[in-house]
Coordinates of C-alpha atoms in Angstrom, one line a residue:
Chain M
X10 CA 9.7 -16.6 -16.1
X11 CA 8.7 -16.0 -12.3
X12 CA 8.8 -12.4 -11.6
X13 CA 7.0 -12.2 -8.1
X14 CA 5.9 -13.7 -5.2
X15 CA 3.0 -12.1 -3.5
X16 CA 1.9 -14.1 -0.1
X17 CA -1.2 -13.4 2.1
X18 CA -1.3 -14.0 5.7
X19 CA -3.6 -13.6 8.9
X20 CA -1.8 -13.3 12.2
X21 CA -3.2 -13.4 15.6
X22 CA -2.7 -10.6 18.5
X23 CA -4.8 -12.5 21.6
X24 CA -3.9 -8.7 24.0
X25 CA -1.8 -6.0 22.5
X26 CA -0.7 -2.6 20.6
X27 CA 1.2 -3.5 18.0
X28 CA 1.3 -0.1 16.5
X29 CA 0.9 3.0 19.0
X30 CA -0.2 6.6 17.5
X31 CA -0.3 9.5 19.5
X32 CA -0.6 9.6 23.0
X33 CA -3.8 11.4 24.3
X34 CA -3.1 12.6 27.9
X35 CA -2.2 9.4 30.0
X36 CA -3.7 7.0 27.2
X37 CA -1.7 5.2 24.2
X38 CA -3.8 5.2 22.2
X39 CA -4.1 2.4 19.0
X40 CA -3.1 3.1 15.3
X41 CA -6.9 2.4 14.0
X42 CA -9.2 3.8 10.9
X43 CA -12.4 5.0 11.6
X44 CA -15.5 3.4 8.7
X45 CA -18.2 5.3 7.9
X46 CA -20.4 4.0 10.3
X47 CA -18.4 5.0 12.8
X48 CA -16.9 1.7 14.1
X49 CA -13.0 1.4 14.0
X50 CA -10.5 -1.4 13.0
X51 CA -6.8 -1.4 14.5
X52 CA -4.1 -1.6 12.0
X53 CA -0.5 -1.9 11.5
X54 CA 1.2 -0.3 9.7
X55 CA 3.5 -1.6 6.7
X56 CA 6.2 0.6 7.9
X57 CA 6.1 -1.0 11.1
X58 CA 6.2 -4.3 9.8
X59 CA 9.2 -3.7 7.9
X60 CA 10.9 -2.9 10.6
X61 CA 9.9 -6.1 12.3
X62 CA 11.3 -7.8 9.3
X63 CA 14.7 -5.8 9.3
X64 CA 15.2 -7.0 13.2
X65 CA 14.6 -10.6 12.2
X66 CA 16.9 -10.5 9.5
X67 CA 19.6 -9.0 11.9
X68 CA 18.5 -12.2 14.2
X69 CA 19.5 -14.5 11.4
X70 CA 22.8 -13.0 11.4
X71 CA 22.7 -10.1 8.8
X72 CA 24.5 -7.1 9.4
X73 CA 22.0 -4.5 8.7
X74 CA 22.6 -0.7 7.3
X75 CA 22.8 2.7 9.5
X76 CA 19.9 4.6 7.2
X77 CA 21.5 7.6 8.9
X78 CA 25.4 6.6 8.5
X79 CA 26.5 9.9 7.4
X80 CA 25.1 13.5 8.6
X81 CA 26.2 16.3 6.9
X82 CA 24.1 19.7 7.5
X83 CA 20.5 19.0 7.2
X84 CA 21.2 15.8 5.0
X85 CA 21.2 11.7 6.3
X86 CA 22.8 9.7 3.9
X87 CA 22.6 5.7 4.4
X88 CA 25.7 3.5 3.1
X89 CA 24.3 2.6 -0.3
X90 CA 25.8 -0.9 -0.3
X91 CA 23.3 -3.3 -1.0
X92 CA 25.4 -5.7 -2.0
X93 CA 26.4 -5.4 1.6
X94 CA 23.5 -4.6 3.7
X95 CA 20.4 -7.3 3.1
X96 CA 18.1 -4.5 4.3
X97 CA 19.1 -2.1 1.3
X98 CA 18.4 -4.2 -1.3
X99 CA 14.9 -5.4 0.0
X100 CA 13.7 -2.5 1.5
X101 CA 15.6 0.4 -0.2
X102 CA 16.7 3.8 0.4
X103 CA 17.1 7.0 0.0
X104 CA 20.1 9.2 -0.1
X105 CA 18.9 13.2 -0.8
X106 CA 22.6 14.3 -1.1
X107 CA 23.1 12.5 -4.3
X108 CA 19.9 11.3 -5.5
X109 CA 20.2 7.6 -5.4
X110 CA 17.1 6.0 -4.6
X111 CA 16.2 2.7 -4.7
X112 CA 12.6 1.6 -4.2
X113 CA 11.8 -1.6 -2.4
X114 CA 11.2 -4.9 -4.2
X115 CA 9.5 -6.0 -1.4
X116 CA 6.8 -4.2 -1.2
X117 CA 4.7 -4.7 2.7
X118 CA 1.0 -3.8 2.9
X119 CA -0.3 -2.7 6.5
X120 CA -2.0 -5.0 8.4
X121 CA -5.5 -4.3 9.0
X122 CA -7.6 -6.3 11.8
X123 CA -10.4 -8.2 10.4
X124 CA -12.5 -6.8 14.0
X125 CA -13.7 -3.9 15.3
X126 CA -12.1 -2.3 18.0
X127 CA -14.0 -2.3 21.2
X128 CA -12.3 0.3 23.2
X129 CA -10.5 -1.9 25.6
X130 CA -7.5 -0.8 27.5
X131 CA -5.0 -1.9 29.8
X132 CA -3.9 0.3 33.3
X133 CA -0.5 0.7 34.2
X134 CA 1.1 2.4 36.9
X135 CA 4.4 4.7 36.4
X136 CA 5.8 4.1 39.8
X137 CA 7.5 7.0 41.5
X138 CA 10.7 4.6 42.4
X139 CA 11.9 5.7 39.3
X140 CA 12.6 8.6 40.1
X141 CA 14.3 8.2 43.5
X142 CA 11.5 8.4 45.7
X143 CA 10.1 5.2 48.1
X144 CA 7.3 2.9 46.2
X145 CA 4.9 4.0 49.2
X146 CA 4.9 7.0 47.4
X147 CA 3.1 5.7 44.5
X148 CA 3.0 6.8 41.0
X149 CA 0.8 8.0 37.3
X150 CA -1.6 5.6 36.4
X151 CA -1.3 5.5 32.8
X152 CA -3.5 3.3 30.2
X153 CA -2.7 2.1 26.9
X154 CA -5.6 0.9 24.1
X155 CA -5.5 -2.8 23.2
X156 CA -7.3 -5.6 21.2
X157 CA -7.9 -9.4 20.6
X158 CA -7.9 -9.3 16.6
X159 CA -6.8 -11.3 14.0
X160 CA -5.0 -8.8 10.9
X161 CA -4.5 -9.8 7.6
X162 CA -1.0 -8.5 5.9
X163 CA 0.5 -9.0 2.3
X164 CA 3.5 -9.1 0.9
X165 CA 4.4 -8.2 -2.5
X166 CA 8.1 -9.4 -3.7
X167 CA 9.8 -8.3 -7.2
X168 CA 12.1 -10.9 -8.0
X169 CA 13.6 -9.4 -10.9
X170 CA 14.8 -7.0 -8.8
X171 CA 15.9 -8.8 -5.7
X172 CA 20.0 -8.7 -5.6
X173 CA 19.9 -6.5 -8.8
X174 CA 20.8 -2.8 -8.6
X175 CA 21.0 -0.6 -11.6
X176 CA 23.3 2.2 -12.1
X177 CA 20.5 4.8 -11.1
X178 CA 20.1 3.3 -7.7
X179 CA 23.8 2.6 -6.9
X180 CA 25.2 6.7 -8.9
X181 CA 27.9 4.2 -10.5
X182 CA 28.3 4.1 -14.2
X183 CA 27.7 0.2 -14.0
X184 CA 24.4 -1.6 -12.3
X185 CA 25.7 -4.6 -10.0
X186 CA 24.2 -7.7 -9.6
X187 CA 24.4 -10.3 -6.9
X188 CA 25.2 -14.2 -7.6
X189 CA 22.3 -15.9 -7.9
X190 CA 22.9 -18.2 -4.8
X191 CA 22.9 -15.0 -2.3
X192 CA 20.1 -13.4 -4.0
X193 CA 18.0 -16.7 -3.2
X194 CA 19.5 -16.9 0.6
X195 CA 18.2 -13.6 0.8
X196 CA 14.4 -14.3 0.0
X197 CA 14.7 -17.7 1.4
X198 CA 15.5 -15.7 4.8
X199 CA 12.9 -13.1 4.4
X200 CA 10.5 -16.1 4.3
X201 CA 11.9 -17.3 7.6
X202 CA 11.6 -13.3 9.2
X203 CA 8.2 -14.0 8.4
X204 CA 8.1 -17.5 10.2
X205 CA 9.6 -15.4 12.7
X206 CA 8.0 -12.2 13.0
X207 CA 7.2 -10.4 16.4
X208 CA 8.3 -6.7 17.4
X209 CA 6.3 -3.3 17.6
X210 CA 5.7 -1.2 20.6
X211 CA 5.2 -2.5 23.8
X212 CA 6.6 -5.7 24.1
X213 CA 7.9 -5.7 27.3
X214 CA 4.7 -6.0 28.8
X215 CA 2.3 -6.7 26.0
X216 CA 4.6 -9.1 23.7
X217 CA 2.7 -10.2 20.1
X218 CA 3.4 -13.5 18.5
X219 CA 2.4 -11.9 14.5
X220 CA 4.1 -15.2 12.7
X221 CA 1.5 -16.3 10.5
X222 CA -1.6 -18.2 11.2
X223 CA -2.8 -18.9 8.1
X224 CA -0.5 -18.5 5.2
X225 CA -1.0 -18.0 1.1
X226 CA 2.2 -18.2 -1.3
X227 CA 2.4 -18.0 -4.6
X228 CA 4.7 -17.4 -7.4
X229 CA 4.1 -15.7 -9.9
X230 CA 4.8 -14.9 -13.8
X231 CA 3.2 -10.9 -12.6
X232 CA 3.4 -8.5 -10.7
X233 CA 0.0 -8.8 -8.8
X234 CA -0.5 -8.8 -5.1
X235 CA -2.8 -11.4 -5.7
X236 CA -3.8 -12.1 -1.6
X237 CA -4.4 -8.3 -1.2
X238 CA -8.1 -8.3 -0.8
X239 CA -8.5 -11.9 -0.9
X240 CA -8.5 -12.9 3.2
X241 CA -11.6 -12.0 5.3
X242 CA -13.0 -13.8 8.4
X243 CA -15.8 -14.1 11.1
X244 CA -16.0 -15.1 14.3
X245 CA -18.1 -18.2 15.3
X246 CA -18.9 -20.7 18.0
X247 CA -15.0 -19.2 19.6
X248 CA -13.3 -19.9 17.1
X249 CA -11.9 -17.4 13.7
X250 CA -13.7 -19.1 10.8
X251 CA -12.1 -17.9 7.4
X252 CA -14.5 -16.5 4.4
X253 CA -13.2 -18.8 1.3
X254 CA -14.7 -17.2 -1.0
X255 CA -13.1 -14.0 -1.7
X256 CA -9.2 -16.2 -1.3
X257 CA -11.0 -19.0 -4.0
X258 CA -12.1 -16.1 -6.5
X259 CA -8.6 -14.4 -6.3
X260 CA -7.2 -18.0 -7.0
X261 CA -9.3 -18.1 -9.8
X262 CA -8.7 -15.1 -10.8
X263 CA -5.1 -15.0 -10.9
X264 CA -4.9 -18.7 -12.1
X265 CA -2.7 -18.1 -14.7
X266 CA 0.3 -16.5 -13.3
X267 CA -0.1 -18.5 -10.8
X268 CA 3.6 -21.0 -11.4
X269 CA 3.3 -22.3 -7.6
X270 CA 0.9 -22.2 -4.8
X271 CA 1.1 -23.2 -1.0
X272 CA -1.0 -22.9 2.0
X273 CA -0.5 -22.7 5.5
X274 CA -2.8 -23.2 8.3
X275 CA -1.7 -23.5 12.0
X276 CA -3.7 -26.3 14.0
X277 CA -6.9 -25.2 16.1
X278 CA -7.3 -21.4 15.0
X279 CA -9.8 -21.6 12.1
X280 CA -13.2 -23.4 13.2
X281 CA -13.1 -24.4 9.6
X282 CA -9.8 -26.0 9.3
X283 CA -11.4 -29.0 7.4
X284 CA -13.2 -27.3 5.0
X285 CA -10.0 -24.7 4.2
X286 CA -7.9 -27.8 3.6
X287 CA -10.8 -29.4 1.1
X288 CA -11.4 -26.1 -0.5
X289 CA -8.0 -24.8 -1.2
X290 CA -6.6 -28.6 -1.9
X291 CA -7.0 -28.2 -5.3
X292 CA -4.7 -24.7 -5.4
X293 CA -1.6 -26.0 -4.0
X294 CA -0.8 -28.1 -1.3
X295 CA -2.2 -27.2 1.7
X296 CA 0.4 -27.8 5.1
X297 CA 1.0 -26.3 8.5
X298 CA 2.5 -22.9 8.6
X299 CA 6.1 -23.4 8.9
X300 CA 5.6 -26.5 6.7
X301 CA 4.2 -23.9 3.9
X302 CA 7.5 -21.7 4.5
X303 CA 10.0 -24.7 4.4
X304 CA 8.0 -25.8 0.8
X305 CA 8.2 -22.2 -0.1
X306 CA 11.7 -21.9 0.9
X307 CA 12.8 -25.1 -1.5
X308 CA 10.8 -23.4 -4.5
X309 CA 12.7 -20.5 -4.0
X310 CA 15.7 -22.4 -4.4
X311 CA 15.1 -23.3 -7.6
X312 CA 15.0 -19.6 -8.9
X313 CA 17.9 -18.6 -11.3
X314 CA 18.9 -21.7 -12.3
X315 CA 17.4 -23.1 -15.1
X316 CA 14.9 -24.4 -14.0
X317 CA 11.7 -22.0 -13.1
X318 CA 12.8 -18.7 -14.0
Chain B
X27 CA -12.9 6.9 -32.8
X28 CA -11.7 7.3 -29.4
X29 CA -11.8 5.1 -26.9
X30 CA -11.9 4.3 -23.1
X31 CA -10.0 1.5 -21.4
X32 CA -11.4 0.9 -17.2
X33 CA -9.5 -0.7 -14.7
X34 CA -11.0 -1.4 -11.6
X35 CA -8.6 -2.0 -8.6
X36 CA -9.5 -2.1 -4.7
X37 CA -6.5 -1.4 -2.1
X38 CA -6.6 -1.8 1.4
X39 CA -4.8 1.4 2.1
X40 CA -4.3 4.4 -0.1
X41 CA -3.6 7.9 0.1
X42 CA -3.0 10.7 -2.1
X43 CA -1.4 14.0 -0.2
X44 CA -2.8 17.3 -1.2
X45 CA 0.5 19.0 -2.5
X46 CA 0.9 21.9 -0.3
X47 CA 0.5 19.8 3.4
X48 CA 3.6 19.3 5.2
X49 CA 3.3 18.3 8.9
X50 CA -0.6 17.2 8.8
X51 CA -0.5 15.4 5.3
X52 CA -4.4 15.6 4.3
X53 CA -5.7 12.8 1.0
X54 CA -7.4 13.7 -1.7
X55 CA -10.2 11.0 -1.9
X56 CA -9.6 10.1 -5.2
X57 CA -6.5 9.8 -7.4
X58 CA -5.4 13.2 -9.5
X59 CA -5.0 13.3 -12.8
X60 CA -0.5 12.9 -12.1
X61 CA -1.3 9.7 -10.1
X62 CA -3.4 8.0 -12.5
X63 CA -0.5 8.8 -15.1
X64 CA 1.8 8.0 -12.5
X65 CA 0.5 4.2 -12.4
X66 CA 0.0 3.9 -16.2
X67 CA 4.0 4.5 -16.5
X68 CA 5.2 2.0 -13.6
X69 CA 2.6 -0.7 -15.6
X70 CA 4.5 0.2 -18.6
X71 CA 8.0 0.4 -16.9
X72 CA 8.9 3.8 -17.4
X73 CA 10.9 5.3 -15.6
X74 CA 9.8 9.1 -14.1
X75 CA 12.2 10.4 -16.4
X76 CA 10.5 9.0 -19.5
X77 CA 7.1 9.1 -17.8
X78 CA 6.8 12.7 -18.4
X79 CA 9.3 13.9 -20.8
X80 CA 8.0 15.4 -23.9
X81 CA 8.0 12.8 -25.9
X82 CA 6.1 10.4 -23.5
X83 CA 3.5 7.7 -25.0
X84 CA 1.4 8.9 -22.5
X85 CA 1.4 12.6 -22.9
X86 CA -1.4 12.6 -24.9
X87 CA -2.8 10.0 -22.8
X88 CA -6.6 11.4 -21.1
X89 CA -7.5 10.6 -17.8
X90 CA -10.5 10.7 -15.4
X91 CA -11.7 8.0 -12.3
X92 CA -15.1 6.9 -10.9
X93 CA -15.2 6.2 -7.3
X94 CA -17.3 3.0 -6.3
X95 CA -20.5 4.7 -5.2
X96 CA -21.5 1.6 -2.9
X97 CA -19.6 2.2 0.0
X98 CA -17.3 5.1 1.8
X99 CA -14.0 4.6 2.3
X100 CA -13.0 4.4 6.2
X101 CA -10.4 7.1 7.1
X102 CA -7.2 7.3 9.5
X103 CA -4.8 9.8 10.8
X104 CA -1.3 7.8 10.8
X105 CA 1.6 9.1 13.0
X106 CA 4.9 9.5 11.5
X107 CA 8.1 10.7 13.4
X108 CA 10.7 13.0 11.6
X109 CA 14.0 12.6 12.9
X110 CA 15.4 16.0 13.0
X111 CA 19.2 17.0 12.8
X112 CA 20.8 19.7 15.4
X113 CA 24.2 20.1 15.4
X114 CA 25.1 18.0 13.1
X115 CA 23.8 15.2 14.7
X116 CA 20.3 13.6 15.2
X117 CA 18.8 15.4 18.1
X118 CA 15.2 14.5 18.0
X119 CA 12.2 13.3 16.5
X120 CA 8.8 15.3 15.6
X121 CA 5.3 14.0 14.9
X122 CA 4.0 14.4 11.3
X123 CA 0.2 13.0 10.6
X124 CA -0.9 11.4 7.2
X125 CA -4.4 10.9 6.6
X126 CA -5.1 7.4 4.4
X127 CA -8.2 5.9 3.0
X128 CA -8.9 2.5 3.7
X129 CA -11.2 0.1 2.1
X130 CA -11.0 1.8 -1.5
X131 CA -12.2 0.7 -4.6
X132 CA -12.0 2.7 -8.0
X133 CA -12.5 3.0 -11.5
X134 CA -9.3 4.4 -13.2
X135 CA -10.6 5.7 -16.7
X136 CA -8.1 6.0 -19.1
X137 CA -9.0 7.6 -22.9
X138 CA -7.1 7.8 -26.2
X139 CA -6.0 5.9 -29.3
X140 CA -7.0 2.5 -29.7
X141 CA -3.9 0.8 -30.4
X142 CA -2.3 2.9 -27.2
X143 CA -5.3 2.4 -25.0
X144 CA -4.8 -1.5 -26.0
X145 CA -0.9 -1.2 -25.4
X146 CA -1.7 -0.2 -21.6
X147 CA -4.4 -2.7 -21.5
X148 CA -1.4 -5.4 -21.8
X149 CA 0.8 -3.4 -19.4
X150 CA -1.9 -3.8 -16.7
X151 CA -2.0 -7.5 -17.5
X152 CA 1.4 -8.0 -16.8
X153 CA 2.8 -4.2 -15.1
X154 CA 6.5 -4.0 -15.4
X155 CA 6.5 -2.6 -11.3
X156 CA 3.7 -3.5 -9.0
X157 CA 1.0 -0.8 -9.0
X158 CA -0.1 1.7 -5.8
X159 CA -2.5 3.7 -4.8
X160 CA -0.1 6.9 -3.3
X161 CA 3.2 5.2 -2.0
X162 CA 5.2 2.5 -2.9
X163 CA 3.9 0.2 0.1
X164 CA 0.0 1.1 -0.8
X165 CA -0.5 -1.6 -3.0
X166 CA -3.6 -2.1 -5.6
X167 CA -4.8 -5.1 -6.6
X168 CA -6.4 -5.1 -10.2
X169 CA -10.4 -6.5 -10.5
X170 CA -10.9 -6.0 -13.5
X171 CA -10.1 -4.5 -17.3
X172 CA -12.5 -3.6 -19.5
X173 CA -12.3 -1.4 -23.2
X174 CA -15.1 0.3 -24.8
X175 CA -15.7 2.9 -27.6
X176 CA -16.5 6.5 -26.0
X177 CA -20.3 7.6 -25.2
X178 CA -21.6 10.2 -24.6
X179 CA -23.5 10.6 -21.4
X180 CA -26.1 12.6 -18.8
X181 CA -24.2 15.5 -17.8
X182 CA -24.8 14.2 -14.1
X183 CA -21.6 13.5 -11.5
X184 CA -20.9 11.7 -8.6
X185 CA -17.5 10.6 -6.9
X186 CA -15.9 12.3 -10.0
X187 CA -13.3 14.5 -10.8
X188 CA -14.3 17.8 -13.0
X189 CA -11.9 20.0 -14.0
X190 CA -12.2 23.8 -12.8
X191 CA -13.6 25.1 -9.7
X192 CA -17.4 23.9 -8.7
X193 CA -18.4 26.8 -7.1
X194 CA -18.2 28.8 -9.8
X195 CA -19.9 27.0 -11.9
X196 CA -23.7 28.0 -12.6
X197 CA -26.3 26.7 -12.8
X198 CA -25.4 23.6 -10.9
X199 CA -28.3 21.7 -9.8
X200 CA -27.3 19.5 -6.4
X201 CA -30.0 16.2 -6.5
X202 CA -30.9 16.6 -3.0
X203 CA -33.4 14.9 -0.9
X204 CA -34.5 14.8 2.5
X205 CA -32.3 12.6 4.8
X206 CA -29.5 13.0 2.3
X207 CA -26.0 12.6 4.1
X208 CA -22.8 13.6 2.0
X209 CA -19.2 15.4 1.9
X210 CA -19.1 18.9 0.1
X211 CA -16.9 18.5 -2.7
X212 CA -13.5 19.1 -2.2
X213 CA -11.1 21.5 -4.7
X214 CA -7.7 22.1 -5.2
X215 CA -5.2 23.1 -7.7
X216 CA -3.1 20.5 -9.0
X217 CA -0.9 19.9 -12.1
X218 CA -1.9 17.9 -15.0
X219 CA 1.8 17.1 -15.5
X220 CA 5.2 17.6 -14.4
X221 CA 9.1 17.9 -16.3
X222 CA 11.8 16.1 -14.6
X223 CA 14.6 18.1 -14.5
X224 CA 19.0 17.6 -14.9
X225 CA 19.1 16.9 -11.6
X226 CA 16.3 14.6 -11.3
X227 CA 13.5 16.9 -9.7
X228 CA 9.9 17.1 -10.6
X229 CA 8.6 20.4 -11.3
X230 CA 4.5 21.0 -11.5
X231 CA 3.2 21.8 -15.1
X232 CA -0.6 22.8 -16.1
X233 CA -1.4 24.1 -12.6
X234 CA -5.3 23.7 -12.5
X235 CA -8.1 23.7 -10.4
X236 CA -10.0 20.6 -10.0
X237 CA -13.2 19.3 -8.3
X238 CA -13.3 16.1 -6.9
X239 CA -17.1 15.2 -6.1
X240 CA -18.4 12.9 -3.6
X241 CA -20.7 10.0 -4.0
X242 CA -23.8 10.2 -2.4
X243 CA -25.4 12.8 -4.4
X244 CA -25.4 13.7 -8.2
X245 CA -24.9 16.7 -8.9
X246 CA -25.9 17.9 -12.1
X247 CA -24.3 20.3 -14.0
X248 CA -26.1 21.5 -17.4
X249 CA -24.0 22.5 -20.5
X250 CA -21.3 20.3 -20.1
X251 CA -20.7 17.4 -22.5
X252 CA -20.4 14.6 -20.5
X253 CA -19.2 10.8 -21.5
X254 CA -20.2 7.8 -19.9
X255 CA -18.8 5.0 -18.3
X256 CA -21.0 1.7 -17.7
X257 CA -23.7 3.9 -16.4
X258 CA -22.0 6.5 -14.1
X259 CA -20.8 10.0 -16.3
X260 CA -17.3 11.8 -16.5
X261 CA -15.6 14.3 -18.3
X262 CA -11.4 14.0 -19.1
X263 CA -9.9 15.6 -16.1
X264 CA -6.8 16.7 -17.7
X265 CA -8.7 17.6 -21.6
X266 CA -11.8 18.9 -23.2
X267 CA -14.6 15.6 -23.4
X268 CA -13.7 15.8 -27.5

């Protein structure tokens, strides 16, 4: 029986901010982790990327939930309608007044940049037109942190649970259950979100492209987010090269759970794009990105029916 | 004969918030003992409910972790907003910070009955919910299992937890040497259980103190009966060594 899917990707920012922190005086400054050495990474967080998934879905035509539908005092309460609201059942919710919780099945790691950030940032000027005066008047200079990276991501999805709600989750005597046809239009368009994904802060001016560049699907018979830890890269000659070892040994590793495996690799990002398709050939079938999504979409389709889980 | 059963799992991302921080949300750098509980149920698919009610399978269950002494987690102070509710309506939203770990890699020792220690063994084969290192989203990924019979060890410690308070312990003998760079140990009071009550909520149980000790330097501390895990010591951090 399949019980997850856990995917692995690498996405490319070429001059952004993704994910903004604090500001520090007239800087936006980057979410990024210090190491011990005292160099620091950007990241993104999963939170963020959520979202980013949630707008996509509305894109493709879902209506999505209000997590604050209902205030009463110092209490939000969200709709509790997965059945309804795609967003509910994949990413969950909380509602403090009565209790009902339901945890996400798809669980989102962060995104963390594979390079250290080098302190770049970007000037801007906050021109005093804004606020009615002439543009000869000026304005704030203002600068906001950004990077050239490449971040790897995962995504961790319960398939047991996706379209399933128990009574716990829903305060209802009975657990509900979607048919199996909507629960598998709902994954099959969380894999396009993904084909799909862009959003943050910033993207009027600094607008990110974070679909996949190199993509890793598999299905699983556990509940192991097998692509975790598994992609690492360097840069060489101007081009990302992709470290095959550690994504070979969690292959290996994981080989049997593994029910179904696909690559993706877009065209002329990896220096190495030869030896990726030779080395992870014998995996699954290795195809472009949204080739890898459209294969991944079709073996989703054959969940719940007979014939794979 | 009692025995211990090691899991060694990395994560990208983790965090564990010291319980009393609200709007600056410090980590612990290493699991607690109600964490490493914690992810024993959601392997077995318990629910929080069962997890910690009296009867629990894992009540008895003894824990302790070993924090991978080759290289330092990196650190980050992550921005949250809080919408907050005026009026009965959403008025505005505050900044809360929450530090995480990043880069971690651990050794979650788990000690008991064979035939239990064997049953949770399988559970982290196959875990009924995917596993995390703090919240639902900071995913573990499992390197590898490994079950051995109990020895005992030097009573020397490093990236550790030890139950009580370190600085009153004495005689403790610090390994130092020139040139030596390290974090001062780090202790807090935190329970070794909770109850779940009617209406759902967790309540503490077993308040303790607890030392969590950095890597970097050993610190020895004679008297106490240490065991040993594939070279590196540790004591139960929520029962007597036995």
């Amino acid at each position: 029986m399949s019980r997850a899917i856990a995917i692995g990707y690498l996405a490319r920012v070429s001059a952004g901010n993704v994910n903004a922190s604090h500001t520090e005086g007239n800087v936006v400054v980057t979410k990024k982790v210090t190491l011990p050495d005292g160099s620091m990474i950007p990241y993104v967080s999963g939170q963020a990327i959520r979202r980013m998934l949630r707008d996509r879905l509305a894109d493709l035509g879902y209506a999505l939930s209000d997590p604050c539908a209902t205030v009463s005092g110092q209490e939000v309460t969200p709709p509790v309608r997965p059945w309804e609201f795609v967003d509910e059942d994949l990413f969950g919710y909380l509602d403090p007044s009565g209790g009902r919780r339901r945890t996400s099945p798809v669980r989102v790691s962060a995104a963390v940049g594979l390079f250290p950030f080098q302190g770049d940032r970007d000037l801007g000027t906050r021109s005093f037109e804004r606020f009615g005066q002439a543009m000869e008047a000026g304005g704030n200079m203002f600068e906001t942190e950004l990077y050239a990276n490449l971040f790897k991501g995962a995504l961790l999805i319960e398939l047991d649970r996706v379209g399933i709600f128990t009574p716990l989750e829903l305060g209802e005597e009975q657990g509900r259950s979607l048919d199996p046809s909507e629960r598998r239009r709902r994954l099959q368009d969380l894999l396009e979100a993904l084909n799909l994904l862009w959003g943050g802060g910033r993207t009027a001016r600094l607008l990110s492209d974070l679909s996949p560049r190199f993509i890793a699907y598999a299905r699983l018979e556990a509940k192991h987010p097998v692509f975790l830890e598994a992609l690492a890269a360097h840069y060489e000659d101007g081009h990302y090269v992709l470290d095959l070892a550690p994504l070979t040994n969690a292959l290996d590793r994981f080989g049997r759970y593994r029910q179904q495996t696909l690559f993706g690799v877009e065209p002329g990002i990896f220096g190495n794009e030869e030896e990726i398709r030779a080395a992870l050939a014998g995996y699954g079938e290795v195809l472009t990105v949204h080739e890898a999504l459209n294969r991944a979409k079709a073996d989703v389709s054959a969940l719940w029916n007979g014939s794979s889980a | 004969m009692e025995w211990v059963l090691g899991v060694t799992v990395r994560a990208p991302v983790a965090s564990f918030r010291r319980p009393l921080d609200h709007n600056y949300q410090r980590t612990l750098p290493m699991p607690p003992p109600t964490t490493l509980l914690g992810i024993a149920g959601a392997a077995l698919g318990l629910s929080d409910r069962a997890l910690w009610a009296p009867n629990s399978p894992l009540r008895k269950l003894k824990v302790s972790v070993l924090m991978d002494d080759d290289h330092m987690p990196g650190r980050a102070r992550d921005m949250w907003t809080v919408l907050k509710i005026k009026g009965g309506r959403i008025a505005e939203r505050s900044p809360y910070f929450r530090e995480l770990l990043f880069g971690v890699r651990y050794t979650l020792l788990y000690g008991g009955e064979k035939s239990v220690l064997e049953t949770l063994a399988a559970a982290f084969d196959e875990p009924a919910y995917p596993l995390s290192l703090g919240r639902d989203d900071e995913l573990l990924v499992i390197e590898s299992l490994d079950m051995d019979e109990v020895q005992s060890g030097p009573p020397c410690f490093q990236g550790t937890l030890l139950p009580g308070d370190v600085r009153q312990i004495e005689g403790l003998r610090p390994q130092v040497s020139p040139g030596l760079h390290f974090e001062p140990p780090l202790v807090e009071t935190l329970p070794l259980a909770f109850s779940v009550d009617r209406k759902g909520v967790r309540n503490p149980e077993r308040m303790t103190p607890l030392s969590f000790l950095p890597v970097g330097i050993e610190i020895e501390v004679p008297g106490l009966q240490a065991l040993q895990w594939q070279g590196r010591s540790f004591v139960w951090a929520n029962g007597m060594t036995g």
